Amino acid sequence: MHVNEDVPEASLEAALEANPDRAYSRILCPRRLEPDTTYHAFLIPAFETGRLAGLGLDVGGATGATQSAWGPGRIELPECYPYYHRFRFRTGALGDFEQLVKLLQPQPVDKRVGVRDLDVNHPGSNLPAIELPEQLAGVLKLGGALRVPLDSLAPADQAEVLAYDQWDEELYPDPHPFQQAMAARLNLADEYQQQAPAGDPVVTSPLYGRWHALTRRVEPDNTSDPTSRNWVHELNLDPRFRVAAGLGTRVIQKGQEDYMTAAWEQVGEVIAANNQLRLAQVAKSVSTCLYDKHIASLATTDAFLLTAPVHRRVLSAGVTVHKRVADSVVPSAVTSAQFRRLTRPGATIMKRLGLASAASAIVEAINAGTLPAAPAKPRPDGAGTLADVAGHLDAANVPKPHIETLDERQTPKDIEEIEPSLEYPEGPTRARRSARPWSMSIRTPRSSSRSRRNRRSTSPGSSRPRWRPSIPRPPSPSGRSRPCSSRRGCRPTWSRHSRR
């Protein structure tokens, strides 16, 4: 947007409402137009957020601010676009912008373009005139941002331009008389701070860039100070650069109130940011002290046990420490607080095992293989296993719920007898007996009317009666099973008794 006059940002909207012609907005179209063709132009939003807002749709937080209005990713009404303005125009055969640019022909630029004469015969403030080199005739060339390329000039013009730009190089390495006098005037401010003047003090010239370079003096003696040709010295001892610095100072002085207001508005955020930095520095210092005191001085195994709670967040060789421990011979239980409490020096288990060291020694022994963490339990000679018992059972006529119940309890499946039920009305079926004197009787409850109703009820979606097992209590001294009177049944109870 281009505004034809200086309008403050705060009153820009009011100024445009009073006179819209005070500001212009340039619209660019990268499309190449055909000659002698009529076009209809529509001014539409360039971004997806503007398109959605123009259509009255919810912009949402997922839409990116720079997403194109005609690019991929459009979801809502992808073929609809709002337009703010439309107009119709027709192109001609000649006179477009491209043709006008092609008519331009490059011409040699005069050496005086972009420079202005600066008289230094009477600089004032008791400073000497710049009379050397003599061919300059007391005039320097004050340049700007637009300069003529040096290579495009004739050799004579190049020599003249270099003579003006390097006016202080003729007497090098000795400083120019003007630079000596200017440096002495600038250094008066520092000398007055060290020693009060005998008479009336002189109002010195400003030392530009002193706060950026953290300097209070300039020394033009090139032989004694190797830094005398840096940017601070060139800025303050060259009349051309002092002119540009003075103009910049005028700009700052003109808007200094606005600049200070904006700076004070940022003070609150700066103070908050500095507080966060100080708190972070304190936290870092405290963490470093705690680490040096409690962790850095520990042995490797002790540090491993102490840092067990953060093993899931610490990487080692591309994986977490917890993963490496899980893949090693050291069980993860040794890093628990319970293990450290049980294995502290003087604990009962440590005395029983005959170990006088702490948990770290046990971890080292487990890692070295000298102390097994959990040795395998051997099978006693002649003892049967659950697989041996299951191999001798014939479960052809045993209801499936009985088998599932026995499998869940992890008990020997030595079924003695199944009494008549709804599913086996023909009578008892005896199962194969094993050589072990274990027996178990399972019968359905038949002591209450509620149990009979439960047996007749069916589950949703199935026509098969729902079977609710009842596990008997331990056998009576007579050897017969007593049914459980509970309607929910009892847990399996095993008894060792003689079989009759």
Coordinates of C-alpha atoms in Angstrom, one line a residue:
M1 CA 0.0 0.0 0.0
H2 CA 1.3 3.5 -0.9
V3 CA 0.2 6.6 1.0
N4 CA 0.6 9.9 -0.6
E5 CA 1.4 11.8 2.6
D6 CA 2.9 11.2 6.0
V7 CA 0.1 9.6 8.1
P8 CA 0.6 8.1 11.5
E9 CA -0.1 4.4 11.8
A10 CA -2.7 5.0 14.5
S11 CA -4.8 7.4 12.4
L12 CA -4.3 5.6 9.0
E13 CA -7.8 4.1 9.1
A14 CA -9.4 7.4 9.9
A15 CA -7.4 9.1 7.1
L16 CA -8.6 6.6 4.5
E17 CA -12.2 6.9 5.6
A18 CA -12.0 10.7 5.1
N19 CA -10.3 10.5 1.7
P20 CA -9.8 7.0 0.2
D21 CA -7.7 8.5 -2.7
R22 CA -4.8 9.2 -0.3
A23 CA -3.7 5.6 -0.5
Y24 CA -3.2 3.1 -3.3
S25 CA -2.7 -0.6 -3.4
R26 CA -1.0 -2.1 -6.4
I27 CA -2.4 -5.4 -7.8
L28 CA 0.0 -7.7 -9.7
C29 CA -1.0 -10.4 -12.1
P30 CA 1.7 -12.8 -13.3
R31 CA -0.4 -14.1 -16.1
R32 CA 0.7 -13.2 -19.7
L33 CA -2.2 -11.6 -21.5
E34 CA -2.9 -12.1 -25.2
P35 CA -3.2 -9.0 -27.5
D36 CA -6.6 -7.8 -28.7
T37 CA -8.4 -10.0 -26.1
T38 CA -11.2 -9.0 -23.7
Y39 CA -10.8 -10.1 -20.0
H40 CA -12.9 -10.1 -16.9
A41 CA -10.8 -9.4 -13.8
F42 CA -11.9 -10.6 -10.3
L43 CA -10.1 -9.5 -7.2
I44 CA -10.1 -12.6 -4.9
P45 CA -8.3 -13.5 -1.7
A46 CA -4.9 -14.9 -2.2
F47 CA -4.9 -17.2 1.0
E48 CA -7.3 -19.9 2.2
T49 CA -8.1 -18.0 5.4
G50 CA -9.4 -15.0 3.3
R51 CA -11.4 -17.3 1.1
L52 CA -13.1 -19.0 4.0
A53 CA -13.8 -15.7 5.7
G54 CA -15.2 -14.2 2.5
L55 CA -17.6 -17.1 2.1
G56 CA -18.7 -16.8 5.7
L57 CA -17.2 -20.2 6.8
D58 CA -15.3 -21.1 9.9
V59 CA -11.6 -20.5 9.4
G60 CA -10.5 -22.9 12.1
G61 CA -7.2 -23.3 13.8
A62 CA -6.0 -26.0 11.4
T63 CA -5.8 -23.8 8.4
G64 CA -2.4 -22.3 7.8
A65 CA -2.1 -18.5 7.5
T66 CA 0.0 -18.8 4.3
Q67 CA -2.0 -21.6 2.6
S68 CA -2.9 -20.7 -0.9
A69 CA -6.5 -20.2 -1.8
W70 CA -6.3 -22.2 -5.0
G71 CA -3.7 -24.8 -3.9
P72 CA -4.3 -28.3 -2.8
G73 CA -5.9 -29.0 0.6
R74 CA -9.1 -27.1 0.2
I75 CA -12.0 -29.0 1.9
E76 CA -15.0 -26.7 2.2
L77 CA -16.5 -25.5 -1.1
P78 CA -13.3 -25.9 -3.0
E79 CA -14.8 -24.5 -6.3
C80 CA -16.3 -21.3 -4.7
Y81 CA -14.4 -18.0 -4.3
P82 CA -15.5 -14.6 -3.0
Y83 CA -14.5 -11.6 -5.0
Y84 CA -14.1 -8.0 -3.6
H85 CA -14.1 -6.2 -7.0
R86 CA -14.5 -7.0 -10.7
F87 CA -13.9 -5.1 -13.9
R88 CA -13.7 -5.7 -17.6
F89 CA -10.9 -4.6 -19.9
R90 CA -9.4 -5.3 -23.3
T91 CA -5.8 -5.5 -24.3
G92 CA -4.3 -3.8 -27.3
A93 CA -1.8 -4.9 -29.9
L94 CA 1.1 -2.5 -28.9
G95 CA 2.2 -0.5 -25.9
D96 CA 2.3 -3.1 -23.2
F97 CA 4.8 -3.0 -20.4
E98 CA 7.1 -5.6 -21.9
Q99 CA 7.4 -3.7 -25.2
L100 CA 8.1 -0.4 -23.4
V101 CA 10.9 -2.1 -21.4
K102 CA 12.5 -3.5 -24.6
L103 CA 12.6 0.0 -26.0
L104 CA 15.0 1.1 -23.3
Q105 CA 18.6 1.3 -24.3
P106 CA 21.5 1.4 -21.8
Q107 CA 23.6 4.5 -21.8
P108 CA 26.9 5.3 -20.2
V109 CA 26.4 6.9 -16.8
D110 CA 28.1 10.2 -16.0
K111 CA 30.6 10.1 -13.1
R112 CA 28.7 12.9 -11.3
V113 CA 25.6 10.7 -10.8
G114 CA 25.0 9.9 -7.1
V115 CA 27.5 12.3 -5.7
R116 CA 27.4 15.9 -4.4
D117 CA 30.2 18.4 -3.8
L118 CA 31.2 19.0 -0.2
D119 CA 33.2 22.2 0.5
V120 CA 36.0 21.5 3.1
N121 CA 37.9 24.8 2.7
H122 CA 36.2 26.3 5.8
P123 CA 35.1 23.4 8.1
G124 CA 34.7 25.7 11.1
S125 CA 35.3 24.9 14.9
N126 CA 38.9 26.0 14.4
L127 CA 39.6 23.0 12.2
P128 CA 42.1 23.3 9.4
A129 CA 41.0 23.1 5.7
I130 CA 41.6 20.0 3.7
E131 CA 44.1 21.4 1.1
L132 CA 45.8 18.1 0.4
P133 CA 45.8 16.6 -2.2
E134 CA 46.0 19.8 -4.1
Q135 CA 44.0 18.5 -7.1
L136 CA 40.9 18.3 -5.0
A137 CA 40.8 22.1 -4.6
G138 CA 39.2 21.8 -1.1
V139 CA 36.2 19.8 -2.4
L140 CA 35.2 16.2 -1.5
K141 CA 32.5 14.1 -3.1
L142 CA 29.6 13.2 -0.8
G143 CA 28.2 9.9 -2.1
G144 CA 24.9 8.2 -1.5
A145 CA 23.3 4.8 -2.0
L146 CA 23.3 5.1 -5.8
R147 CA 26.8 4.9 -7.2
V148 CA 28.2 4.5 -10.7
P149 CA 30.0 1.2 -11.2
L150 CA 33.7 1.9 -11.2
D151 CA 34.4 -0.6 -14.0
S152 CA 32.0 1.3 -16.4
L153 CA 34.0 4.5 -16.2
A154 CA 36.9 5.5 -18.4
P155 CA 40.4 5.2 -17.0
A156 CA 40.7 8.9 -16.4
D157 CA 37.4 9.1 -14.6
Q158 CA 38.3 6.1 -12.5
A159 CA 41.5 7.9 -11.3
E160 CA 39.5 11.0 -10.5
V161 CA 36.9 9.0 -8.5
L162 CA 39.6 7.2 -6.5
A163 CA 41.4 10.4 -5.8
Y164 CA 38.3 11.8 -4.1
D165 CA 37.5 8.5 -2.2
Q166 CA 41.1 8.1 -1.0
W167 CA 41.9 11.7 -0.1
D168 CA 43.5 10.7 3.2
E169 CA 45.9 8.1 1.7
E170 CA 48.4 10.5 0.2
L171 CA 50.2 11.1 3.5
Y172 CA 49.8 7.5 4.8
P173 CA 51.1 6.1 7.2
D174 CA 51.2 9.7 8.7
P175 CA 47.7 11.0 9.6
H176 CA 46.2 13.9 7.7
P177 CA 46.4 17.3 9.4
F178 CA 42.6 17.5 9.4
Q179 CA 42.3 14.1 11.1
Q180 CA 44.8 15.1 13.8
A181 CA 42.8 18.3 14.6
M182 CA 39.5 16.4 14.5
A183 CA 40.8 13.7 16.8
A184 CA 42.1 16.2 19.3
R185 CA 38.7 17.9 19.4
L186 CA 36.8 14.6 19.9
N187 CA 39.2 13.5 22.7
L188 CA 38.6 16.7 24.7
A189 CA 35.5 15.1 26.3
D190 CA 37.6 12.2 27.7
E191 CA 40.3 14.6 28.9
Y192 CA 37.8 16.8 30.7
Q193 CA 36.6 13.8 32.7
Q194 CA 40.2 13.0 33.7
Q195 CA 41.2 16.6 34.5
A196 CA 39.2 19.7 34.7
P197 CA 40.1 22.4 32.2
A198 CA 41.9 25.5 33.3
G199 CA 39.7 28.0 31.4
D200 CA 36.3 27.7 29.8
P201 CA 35.7 24.2 28.4
V202 CA 35.1 23.7 24.7
V203 CA 31.8 22.1 23.6
T204 CA 33.2 19.2 21.6
S205 CA 31.8 17.4 18.6
P206 CA 29.9 14.2 19.1
L207 CA 31.8 10.9 18.9
Y208 CA 29.5 8.8 16.7
G209 CA 29.3 5.0 17.5
R210 CA 31.0 5.3 20.9
W211 CA 28.4 3.1 22.6
H212 CA 28.5 0.5 19.9
A213 CA 32.3 0.3 19.9
L214 CA 32.6 1.0 23.7
T215 CA 35.3 3.6 23.1
R216 CA 35.8 7.1 24.3
R217 CA 38.8 8.2 22.1
V218 CA 40.0 8.1 18.6
E219 CA 43.7 7.9 17.7
P220 CA 44.6 9.0 14.1
D221 CA 48.3 8.0 14.5
N222 CA 48.4 4.9 12.2
T223 CA 51.9 3.9 13.3
S224 CA 51.1 3.5 17.0
D225 CA 47.6 2.1 17.0
P226 CA 46.8 -0.8 14.5
T227 CA 43.1 -0.2 15.1
S228 CA 43.2 3.4 14.1
R229 CA 41.8 2.6 10.7
N230 CA 38.7 0.7 11.9
W231 CA 35.1 1.9 11.2
V232 CA 34.9 4.1 14.3
H233 CA 37.9 6.2 13.2
E234 CA 36.8 6.4 9.6
L235 CA 33.3 7.4 10.7
N236 CA 34.5 10.2 12.9
L237 CA 37.6 11.5 11.1
D238 CA 36.2 11.6 7.5
P239 CA 33.9 14.6 6.8
R240 CA 31.8 12.7 4.4
F241 CA 30.9 10.0 6.9
R242 CA 30.3 12.6 9.6
V243 CA 27.7 14.2 7.5
A244 CA 25.8 10.9 7.1
A245 CA 26.1 10.2 10.8
G246 CA 24.8 13.7 11.6
L247 CA 21.7 13.2 9.4
G248 CA 21.0 9.9 11.1
T249 CA 21.3 11.7 14.5
R250 CA 18.7 14.3 13.3
V251 CA 16.3 11.5 12.5
I252 CA 16.7 9.9 15.9
Q253 CA 16.3 13.3 17.6
K254 CA 13.1 14.0 15.7
G255 CA 11.4 10.8 16.7
Q256 CA 13.1 10.2 20.1
E257 CA 9.9 10.6 22.1
D258 CA 8.1 7.9 20.0
Y259 CA 11.1 5.6 20.2
M260 CA 11.3 6.0 23.9
T261 CA 7.6 5.3 24.3
A262 CA 8.0 2.1 22.3
A263 CA 11.0 1.1 24.3
W264 CA 9.2 1.6 27.6
E265 CA 6.3 -0.6 26.3
Q266 CA 8.8 -3.4 25.8
V267 CA 10.4 -3.0 29.3
G268 CA 7.7 -5.2 30.9
E269 CA 8.4 -8.1 28.5
V270 CA 12.1 -7.6 28.9
I271 CA 11.9 -7.7 32.7
A272 CA 9.8 -10.9 32.5
A273 CA 12.2 -12.5 30.1
N274 CA 15.2 -11.6 32.3
N275 CA 13.4 -13.1 35.3
Q276 CA 12.9 -16.3 33.4
L277 CA 16.6 -16.3 32.5
R278 CA 17.7 -15.8 36.1
L279 CA 15.4 -18.6 37.3
A280 CA 16.8 -20.9 34.6
Q281 CA 20.4 -20.0 35.7
V282 CA 19.6 -20.7 39.3
A283 CA 18.0 -24.0 38.4
K284 CA 21.0 -24.9 36.3
S285 CA 23.5 -24.0 39.1
V286 CA 21.5 -26.0 41.7
S287 CA 21.2 -29.0 39.5
T288 CA 24.9 -28.9 38.8
C289 CA 25.7 -28.8 42.5
L290 CA 23.4 -31.6 43.3
Y291 CA 24.8 -33.7 40.5
D292 CA 28.4 -33.1 41.6
K293 CA 27.6 -33.9 45.2
H294 CA 25.3 -36.9 44.9
I295 CA 25.8 -38.5 41.5
A296 CA 29.2 -37.7 40.1
S297 CA 30.9 -39.1 43.2
L298 CA 29.1 -42.4 43.1
A299 CA 30.3 -45.6 41.6
T300 CA 28.9 -46.8 38.3
T301 CA 26.6 -49.4 39.8
D302 CA 25.4 -47.1 42.5
A303 CA 24.6 -44.4 40.0
F304 CA 22.8 -47.0 37.9
L305 CA 20.5 -47.9 40.8
L306 CA 20.0 -44.3 41.9
T307 CA 18.8 -43.2 38.5
A308 CA 16.5 -46.1 37.9
P309 CA 13.3 -43.9 37.9
V310 CA 14.5 -42.0 34.8
H311 CA 15.8 -45.0 32.8
R312 CA 12.9 -44.8 30.5
R313 CA 13.9 -41.3 29.5
V314 CA 17.7 -41.6 29.1
L315 CA 19.1 -42.8 25.8
S316 CA 22.1 -45.1 25.5
A317 CA 23.3 -46.3 22.1
G318 CA 20.1 -45.3 20.4
V319 CA 17.7 -47.0 22.9
T320 CA 16.6 -46.2 26.4
V321 CA 18.5 -47.5 29.4
H322 CA 15.3 -49.4 30.5
K323 CA 15.4 -51.3 27.1
R324 CA 19.0 -52.2 27.5
V325 CA 18.4 -53.5 31.0
A326 CA 15.4 -55.5 29.8
D327 CA 17.6 -57.2 27.1
S328 CA 20.4 -58.0 29.6
V329 CA 20.8 -60.7 32.2
V330 CA 20.1 -58.2 35.0
P331 CA 16.4 -58.3 35.9
S332 CA 14.5 -55.0 36.1
A333 CA 13.5 -55.9 39.7
V334 CA 17.0 -55.0 41.0
T335 CA 16.4 -51.4 40.2
S336 CA 13.2 -51.2 42.4
A337 CA 13.1 -49.4 45.7
Q338 CA 11.9 -52.7 47.4
F339 CA 15.0 -54.5 46.3
R340 CA 17.3 -51.8 47.6
R341 CA 15.5 -51.8 50.9
L342 CA 15.7 -55.6 51.2
T343 CA 19.4 -55.7 50.3
R344 CA 20.6 -52.8 52.4
P345 CA 23.6 -53.7 54.7
G346 CA 22.5 -55.5 57.8
A347 CA 19.2 -56.7 56.4
T348 CA 17.9 -60.1 57.3
I349 CA 18.1 -61.5 53.7
M350 CA 21.7 -60.2 53.4
K351 CA 22.7 -62.1 56.6
R352 CA 20.8 -65.2 55.4
L353 CA 22.6 -65.2 52.1
G354 CA 26.0 -64.5 53.7
L355 CA 26.4 -61.2 51.8
A356 CA 27.8 -58.2 53.6
S357 CA 27.8 -55.8 50.6
A358 CA 25.0 -53.5 49.3
A359 CA 22.7 -53.9 46.4
S360 CA 25.3 -52.7 43.9
A361 CA 27.5 -55.7 44.6
I362 CA 24.6 -58.1 43.9
V363 CA 23.9 -56.3 40.6
E364 CA 27.5 -56.6 39.6
A365 CA 27.5 -60.3 40.5
I366 CA 24.3 -60.9 38.5
N367 CA 25.8 -59.1 35.6
A368 CA 29.0 -61.1 35.8
G369 CA 27.1 -64.4 36.0
T370 CA 28.5 -65.5 39.3
L371 CA 25.1 -65.0 41.1
P372 CA 22.0 -66.3 39.3
A373 CA 19.0 -64.0 39.7
A374 CA 16.4 -66.8 39.7
P375 CA 17.6 -70.3 39.2
A376 CA 15.2 -72.7 37.4
K377 CA 13.3 -75.0 39.7
P378 CA 14.2 -78.7 39.1
R379 CA 11.4 -81.3 38.8
P380 CA 11.4 -83.8 41.7
D381 CA 12.0 -87.4 40.8
G382 CA 8.8 -89.3 40.3
A383 CA 6.5 -86.2 40.6
G384 CA 3.8 -85.9 38.0
T385 CA 3.0 -82.7 36.2
L386 CA -0.2 -81.3 34.9
A387 CA 0.5 -82.4 31.4
D388 CA 1.0 -86.0 32.7
V389 CA -2.4 -85.9 34.4
A390 CA -4.2 -84.4 31.4
G391 CA -2.8 -87.1 29.2
H392 CA -4.6 -89.8 31.2
L393 CA -8.0 -88.1 31.3
D394 CA -10.8 -88.8 28.9
A395 CA -12.8 -85.6 28.6
A396 CA -15.2 -86.8 25.9
N397 CA -18.3 -86.7 28.2
V398 CA -17.2 -83.9 30.5
P399 CA -19.0 -80.5 30.0
K400 CA -16.8 -77.8 28.6
P401 CA -17.4 -75.4 31.5
H402 CA -16.0 -78.0 33.9
I403 CA -12.9 -78.3 31.8
E404 CA -12.4 -74.5 31.6
T405 CA -12.9 -74.2 35.4
L406 CA -10.3 -76.8 36.1
D407 CA -7.9 -75.3 33.6
E408 CA -8.2 -71.9 35.2
R409 CA -7.6 -73.3 38.7
Q410 CA -4.4 -75.1 37.5
T411 CA -5.3 -78.2 39.5
P412 CA -5.1 -81.9 38.7
K413 CA -8.0 -82.9 36.5
D414 CA -8.9 -86.2 38.3
I415 CA -12.7 -86.3 37.9
E416 CA -14.4 -89.0 39.9
E417 CA -18.0 -88.8 38.8
I418 CA -20.6 -86.6 37.1
E419 CA -24.1 -86.9 38.5
P420 CA -27.2 -86.5 36.4
S421 CA -28.0 -83.0 35.2
L422 CA -29.9 -81.3 32.5
E423 CA -27.2 -82.0 30.0
Y424 CA -26.5 -85.6 31.1
P425 CA -29.9 -87.0 32.2
E426 CA -28.9 -90.6 31.4
G427 CA -26.9 -91.0 34.5
P428 CA -23.4 -90.8 35.9
T429 CA -20.4 -91.2 33.7
R430 CA -17.2 -92.2 35.3
A431 CA -14.0 -90.8 34.1
R432 CA -10.6 -92.5 33.9
R433 CA -8.9 -92.5 37.2
S434 CA -5.2 -91.7 37.6
A435 CA -2.7 -93.3 39.9
R436 CA -2.7 -90.3 42.3
P437 CA -5.3 -90.5 45.2
W438 CA -6.8 -87.1 44.3
S439 CA -10.5 -86.8 43.5
M440 CA -13.1 -84.2 43.0
S441 CA -16.8 -84.3 42.7
I442 CA -18.8 -81.8 40.7
R443 CA -22.6 -81.6 40.8
T444 CA -25.2 -79.1 39.9
P445 CA -27.2 -77.4 42.7
R446 CA -30.6 -78.8 43.3
S447 CA -31.5 -77.5 46.7
S448 CA -33.6 -74.4 45.9
S449 CA -36.2 -73.3 43.4
R450 CA -34.0 -70.3 42.5
S451 CA -31.2 -72.6 41.4
R452 CA -33.7 -74.5 39.2
R453 CA -34.8 -71.3 37.6
N454 CA -31.2 -70.3 37.0
R455 CA -30.6 -73.6 35.2
R456 CA -33.7 -73.1 33.0
S457 CA -32.8 -69.5 32.1
T458 CA -31.1 -68.9 28.8
S459 CA -28.5 -66.4 27.8
P460 CA -29.4 -63.6 25.4
G461 CA -29.2 -64.7 21.8
S462 CA -28.9 -68.4 22.6
S463 CA -31.5 -71.1 23.0
R464 CA -29.2 -73.3 25.0
P465 CA -30.0 -73.4 28.8
R466 CA -27.4 -71.5 30.8
W467 CA -25.5 -73.9 33.1
R468 CA -24.3 -72.6 36.4
P469 CA -21.9 -75.1 38.1
S470 CA -21.7 -75.7 41.8
I471 CA -18.5 -77.0 43.3
P472 CA -19.0 -79.3 46.3
R473 CA -17.6 -78.8 49.7
P474 CA -14.9 -81.1 51.1
P475 CA -16.3 -84.7 51.4
S476 CA -17.8 -85.9 54.6
P477 CA -16.1 -88.5 56.8
S478 CA -18.2 -91.1 55.0
G479 CA -16.5 -90.3 51.8
R480 CA -19.5 -88.9 50.0
S481 CA -19.7 -85.4 48.5
R482 CA -21.9 -82.8 50.0
P483 CA -23.5 -80.3 47.6
C484 CA -23.0 -76.7 48.1
S485 CA -26.1 -74.8 49.2
S486 CA -24.9 -71.5 47.8
R487 CA -26.7 -70.6 44.6
R488 CA -23.5 -69.3 43.1
G489 CA -21.5 -72.3 43.9
C490 CA -18.2 -72.7 45.8
R491 CA -14.6 -72.6 44.8
P492 CA -13.1 -76.0 44.0
T493 CA -12.0 -77.8 47.2
W494 CA -9.6 -80.6 46.9
S495 CA -9.2 -83.3 49.5
R496 CA -7.0 -86.2 49.9
H497 CA -8.9 -89.3 50.9
S498 CA -9.1 -93.0 50.2
R499 CA -11.2 -94.0 47.2
R500 CA -13.9 -96.5 47.7

